[in-house]
Coordinates of C-alpha atoms in Angstrom, one line a residue:
M71 CA -3.5 -37.2 27.9
S72 CA -6.3 -34.7 28.4
S73 CA -9.8 -35.6 27.2
V74 CA -10.7 -33.9 23.9
P75 CA -14.4 -33.9 23.3
D76 CA -15.4 -35.2 19.9
G77 CA -19.2 -35.0 20.2
K78 CA -21.1 -34.0 17.1
K79 CA -24.6 -32.7 16.5
L80 CA -26.7 -32.4 13.4
V81 CA -28.0 -28.8 12.8
R82 CA -30.1 -27.3 10.0
S83 CA -28.9 -24.0 8.5
P84 CA -30.4 -22.0 5.6
S85 CA -27.9 -23.8 3.3
G86 CA -28.5 -27.4 4.5
L87 CA -27.7 -29.9 7.1
R88 CA -24.4 -29.7 8.9
M89 CA -22.6 -32.0 11.3
V90 CA -20.8 -29.8 13.8
A91 CA -19.0 -30.1 17.1
E92 CA -21.4 -29.9 20.1
N93 CA -19.0 -27.4 21.7
G94 CA -17.9 -24.7 19.3
A95 CA -14.7 -24.3 21.2
F96 CA -13.6 -27.7 19.7
N97 CA -14.3 -27.0 16.1
S98 CA -11.7 -28.1 13.6
P99 CA -9.1 -25.4 12.9
F100 CA -9.7 -26.1 9.2
S101 CA -13.4 -25.3 9.4
L102 CA -15.0 -22.2 7.8
D103 CA -18.1 -20.4 9.1
E104 CA -21.0 -20.0 6.8
P105 CA -20.8 -16.6 5.0
R106 CA -23.2 -13.7 5.3
W107 CA -25.3 -13.8 2.1
V108 CA -25.5 -10.7 -0.1
P109 CA -29.1 -9.3 0.6
D110 CA -31.6 -10.0 -2.2
K111 CA -32.3 -6.4 -2.6
E112 CA -28.7 -5.8 -3.5
C113 CA -28.7 -8.5 -6.1
Q114 CA -30.1 -7.2 -9.4
K115 CA -27.9 -9.2 -11.7
C116 CA -25.6 -12.3 -11.6
M117 CA -22.2 -11.4 -10.0
Q118 CA -20.4 -13.4 -12.7
C119 CA -22.1 -13.1 -16.1
E120 CA -24.1 -10.0 -15.1
T121 CA -27.4 -11.5 -16.5
K122 CA -30.3 -9.5 -14.9
F123 CA -32.6 -11.4 -12.6
D124 CA -36.4 -11.6 -13.3
F125 CA -39.3 -14.0 -12.8
I126 CA -37.7 -16.6 -15.1
K127 CA -34.0 -16.0 -14.4
R128 CA -33.8 -16.7 -10.6
K129 CA -31.0 -15.8 -8.3
H130 CA -29.1 -18.3 -6.2
H131 CA -26.5 -17.8 -3.4
C132 CA -23.2 -19.6 -3.3
R133 CA -23.0 -21.4 0.0
R134 CA -19.3 -20.7 0.3
C135 CA -18.9 -17.1 -0.6
G136 CA -22.4 -15.8 -0.1
R137 CA -22.6 -13.9 -3.4
C138 CA -25.6 -14.3 -5.8
F139 CA -25.5 -15.8 -9.3
C140 CA -27.8 -17.2 -11.9
D141 CA -28.4 -20.9 -12.2
K142 CA -25.9 -21.2 -15.0
C143 CA -23.1 -19.8 -12.9
C144 CA -24.1 -21.4 -9.6
G145 CA -25.9 -24.6 -10.6
K146 CA -23.4 -27.2 -9.5
K147 CA -23.6 -28.8 -6.1
V148 CA -20.2 -29.7 -4.6
A149 CA -19.1 -31.2 -1.3
L150 CA -18.0 -28.6 1.2
P151 CA -16.3 -30.5 4.1
R152 CA -14.8 -27.3 5.6
M153 CA -18.3 -26.1 6.5
S154 CA -19.3 -29.6 7.7
F155 CA -22.3 -30.0 5.2
V156 CA -23.7 -33.5 5.1
D157 CA -24.6 -33.2 1.4
P158 CA -23.1 -31.4 -1.5
V159 CA -24.3 -27.7 -1.7
R160 CA -24.7 -25.1 -4.4
Q161 CA -21.5 -23.2 -5.2
C162 CA -20.3 -20.8 -7.8
S163 CA -17.7 -22.1 -10.3
Q164 CA -14.7 -20.6 -8.5
C165 CA -15.7 -21.8 -5.0
G166 CA -16.6 -25.2 -6.4
L167 CA -13.1 -25.7 -7.8
L168 CA -11.5 -24.7 -4.5
S169 CA -13.9 -27.0 -2.6
Q170 CA -13.0 -29.9 -4.9
K171 CA -9.3 -29.5 -4.2
E172 CA -10.1 -29.4 -0.4
S173 CA -12.2 -32.5 -0.7
D174 CA -9.2 -34.4 -1.9
F175 CA -7.3 -33.1 1.1
Y176 CA -10.0 -34.3 3.5
D177 CA -10.3 -37.7 1.7
K178 CA -6.6 -38.4 1.6
Q179 CA -4.3 -36.3 3.8
I180 CA -6.6 -35.9 6.8
K181 CA -7.1 -39.6 6.9
V182 CA -3.4 -40.2 6.9
L183 CA -2.8 -37.7 9.7
V184 CA -5.6 -39.1 11.9
A185 CA -4.4 -42.7 11.3
G186 CA -1.0 -41.7 12.5
S187 CA 2.5 -43.1 12.1
P188 CA 5.2 -44.5 14.4
F189 CA 8.2 -42.3 15.1
L190 CA 11.3 -42.2 17.3
V191 CA 10.3 -39.2 19.5
T192 CA 12.8 -37.0 21.4
L193 CA 11.5 -34.3 23.8
G194 CA 13.6 -31.2 24.4
T195 CA 17.3 -31.6 24.5
S196 CA 17.2 -35.1 25.8
D197 CA 19.5 -37.7 24.3
K198 CA 16.9 -40.4 24.8
C199 CA 14.1 -41.2 22.4
A200 CA 11.0 -43.4 22.6
T201 CA 8.9 -45.1 20.0
M202 CA 5.5 -43.4 19.8
T203 CA 2.6 -43.0 17.3
S204 CA 2.1 -39.5 16.2
R205 CA -1.5 -38.7 15.0
L206 CA -3.9 -35.8 14.5
S207 CA -6.8 -35.7 16.9
N208 CA -10.3 -36.4 15.4
N209 CA -11.2 -32.7 15.8
H210 CA -7.8 -31.7 14.1
R211 CA -6.8 -29.5 17.0
Y212 CA -4.1 -31.6 18.6
L213 CA -1.0 -33.6 17.7
F214 CA -1.2 -36.7 19.9
L215 CA 1.9 -38.8 20.7
D216 CA 0.8 -42.2 21.9
G217 CA 3.3 -44.5 23.7
E218 CA 4.3 -45.7 27.1
N219 CA 3.9 -42.1 28.1
N220 CA 1.3 -40.1 26.2
F221 CA 1.9 -36.5 25.1
E222 CA 0.0 -33.8 23.1
V223 CA 0.7 -30.5 21.4
E224 CA -2.0 -28.1 20.4
L225 CA -1.6 -27.1 16.7
S226 CA -2.3 -23.5 17.5
R227 CA 0.7 -23.4 19.8
I228 CA 3.2 -24.6 17.2
I229 CA 5.7 -21.9 16.3
S230 CA 7.7 -23.6 13.5
I231 CA 8.3 -26.9 11.8
Q232 CA 11.6 -28.0 10.4
V233 CA 11.4 -31.0 8.0
L234 CA 14.4 -33.4 7.9
T235 CA 15.1 -34.9 4.5
D236 CA 17.6 -37.5 3.4
A237 CA 19.8 -35.8 0.8
T238 CA 21.8 -38.9 -0.1
N239 CA 19.5 -40.1 -2.8
P240 CA 20.8 -40.7 -6.3
T241 CA 21.1 -37.5 -8.5
G242 CA 17.8 -36.4 -10.0
T243 CA 15.5 -37.9 -7.4
S244 CA 13.7 -36.0 -4.7
P245 CA 15.0 -36.3 -1.1
H246 CA 13.0 -38.5 1.2
V247 CA 11.4 -36.9 4.2
V248 CA 12.7 -38.7 7.3
G249 CA 11.5 -36.6 10.3
M250 CA 10.7 -33.2 11.6
L251 CA 11.6 -30.8 14.4
V252 CA 8.7 -28.9 16.0
K253 CA 9.0 -25.8 18.1
Y254 CA 5.9 -25.0 20.3
K255 CA 4.7 -23.4 23.4
P256 CA 3.0 -25.7 25.9
S257 CA -0.5 -24.6 27.0
G258 CA -0.3 -22.0 29.7
S259 CA 3.4 -21.3 29.0
Q260 CA 5.4 -18.9 26.9
E261 CA 8.5 -21.0 27.0
V262 CA 9.5 -22.5 23.7
E263 CA 9.9 -26.3 23.7
L264 CA 11.4 -28.6 21.1
L265 CA 10.0 -31.9 19.8
R266 CA 11.8 -34.1 17.3
L267 CA 10.2 -37.0 15.3
D268 CA 12.4 -39.4 13.3
A269 CA 11.3 -42.3 11.1
T270 CA 12.1 -45.7 12.6
S271 CA 14.5 -48.1 10.9
S272 CA 11.7 -50.3 9.5
E273 CA 11.5 -49.7 5.7
E274 CA 7.7 -50.3 5.8
E275 CA 7.3 -47.8 8.7
K276 CA 9.5 -45.3 6.8
K277 CA 7.1 -45.2 3.9
V278 CA 4.2 -44.6 6.3
A279 CA 6.1 -41.9 8.1
E280 CA 7.0 -40.1 4.9
L281 CA 3.3 -40.0 3.8
W282 CA 2.4 -38.7 7.2
L283 CA 5.0 -35.9 7.1
L284 CA 4.1 -34.9 3.6
A285 CA 0.4 -34.7 4.6
M286 CA 1.4 -32.3 7.4
H287 CA 2.3 -29.8 4.6
K288 CA -1.2 -29.9 3.2
V289 CA -2.5 -28.7 6.6
R290 CA -4.4 -25.4 6.2
Q291 CA -4.5 -22.5 8.6
P292 CA -7.9 -21.1 7.5
H293 CA -8.5 -17.4 7.0
P294 CA -11.9 -16.1 8.2
I295 CA -14.4 -15.5 5.5
G296 CA -14.5 -11.8 4.7
A297 CA -17.2 -9.6 3.3
P298 CA -19.7 -11.2 0.9
A299 CA -18.3 -9.2 -2.0
R300 CA -15.0 -11.1 -1.9
P301 CA -14.5 -13.4 -5.0
L302 CA -13.8 -16.4 -2.8
A303 CA -14.1 -17.7 0.7
S304 CA -10.4 -18.3 0.6
S305 CA -7.7 -19.3 3.1
N306 CA -4.1 -18.9 3.9
L307 CA -2.4 -22.3 4.0
L308 CA 0.8 -24.1 4.8
P309 CA 1.8 -25.2 1.3
P310 CA 2.6 -28.8 0.5
F311 CA 6.2 -30.0 0.9
S312 CA 8.3 -28.5 -1.9
K313 CA 10.8 -30.4 -3.9
V314 CA 14.2 -28.8 -3.2
T315 CA 17.4 -30.1 -4.7
S316 CA 20.1 -31.0 -2.3
I317 CA 22.6 -28.3 -1.6
S318 CA 25.3 -30.7 -0.4
S319 CA 26.2 -34.4 -0.1
H320 CA 25.5 -34.3 3.7
N321 CA 22.9 -36.6 5.1
L322 CA 20.3 -34.0 6.1
V323 CA 18.9 -30.8 4.7
L324 CA 16.5 -28.9 6.8
I325 CA 13.5 -27.1 5.2
V326 CA 12.1 -24.5 7.5
F327 CA 8.4 -23.5 7.6
T328 CA 7.6 -20.7 10.1
I329 CA 3.9 -20.3 11.1
F330 CA 2.6 -16.9 12.1
S331 CA -0.7 -16.2 13.7
T332 CA -1.8 -13.8 11.0
S333 CA -0.1 -15.4 8.0
A334 CA 0.2 -19.2 7.8
F335 CA 3.1 -19.1 5.2
G336 CA 5.8 -16.9 6.6
H337 CA 9.4 -17.9 5.5
L338 CA 10.9 -20.7 3.7
G339 CA 14.6 -21.3 4.0
V340 CA 17.3 -24.0 4.0
C341 CA 19.6 -24.8 6.9
H342 CA 23.0 -26.0 5.7
P343 CA 24.6 -28.3 8.3
K344 CA 28.0 -26.5 7.9
L345 CA 26.7 -23.0 8.4
S346 CA 27.6 -21.7 11.9
G347 CA 24.7 -21.5 14.2
R348 CA 22.6 -23.2 11.4
A349 CA 21.9 -19.8 9.9
K350 CA 19.1 -19.9 7.4
T351 CA 19.6 -19.2 3.8
S352 CA 16.5 -17.5 2.3
L353 CA 15.1 -18.6 -1.0
P354 CA 13.1 -15.6 -2.1
G355 CA 10.3 -16.3 -4.6
L356 CA 10.2 -20.1 -3.8
K357 CA 6.6 -21.0 -3.5
A358 CA 4.3 -24.0 -3.5
C359 CA 0.6 -24.2 -4.1
F360 CA -2.1 -26.5 -3.0

C-alpha cells in the first residue's frame, strides 16, 4: 500500500487557529476553504435583519459564508470541522445549523468509516474472495483494504456504488445492507474496475458492516464556496441510504448511486434481479437529505 502522508500543522488565520494538512494536496475531500469576506465598505447593514451598523451596532463576519451580520444574527460560535478550526467560530444562524449537522457526521460517521469493518472482498470478475478490513484513510482520500494483500482505491476515482441489501426481512421492516459493488478507475488508468464487498457470516461483524456501509452514504462531495453573497457555504452530497421497500421476494435488491465529478448526486435507481442485463428502473423524485 502506498504511503499516504497524514502530517498536520497548526496555522493562524484571520478567523482563528486551524489544524491543516502539511501538504495541501492531501487535504480531506470533505474540507472547505475559508471564504472571502465581504469588504467592510460594502457592509452598511446586517445581511439578515438589515439593522444599520454604527459605533454601537458592530458588524461581524460569518466564518463560513463570509457575509456580515450584527451580533444578534451572528453571535453564536459553532464547531466547524470542515474548515479544520481548533475552536468553535462565529457563524450566522443558517451556517451554524448546517455546521451542527456536519459535526454529527464527523463525530459519528467519519469515526465509523476510519475504524473500518471486515468484509469478504472480491476483485474484478474473480470467483475468489478474501477477508479484508475496509476503512477510510485518516485524510479521508482513500478507501483502504487491509488483509494478506493490501489494496487501496482513491475516493475521487470511484465512478459508482451499488448497495446490496437483504430483501428477505419480514414485511414492514427496512432491508439490511449486506454489501456493496464499487466501480472505479485505478490511478493512472481509464479502465473501469469492479470491487465487491460482502458482509461476513458473523452476526456481530454483520452489524459493524451495516453501520460502515450506511456511513458511506453520509459521505459528502463538497462544492467549492462561491461568491460571498451566497446565503450559505453549501455542498453537494451523497445522501444517506434511503429506505426503499422491497420490489420482490428475491434475496437482493441493488440500490444504485452514480457519482459525477460536477454533481455528487446523479441518479438513483433499483436493479431488479430478473430484469435482463440488470436494466435500471428509475425512481424520479426519490430524494434523501442529510
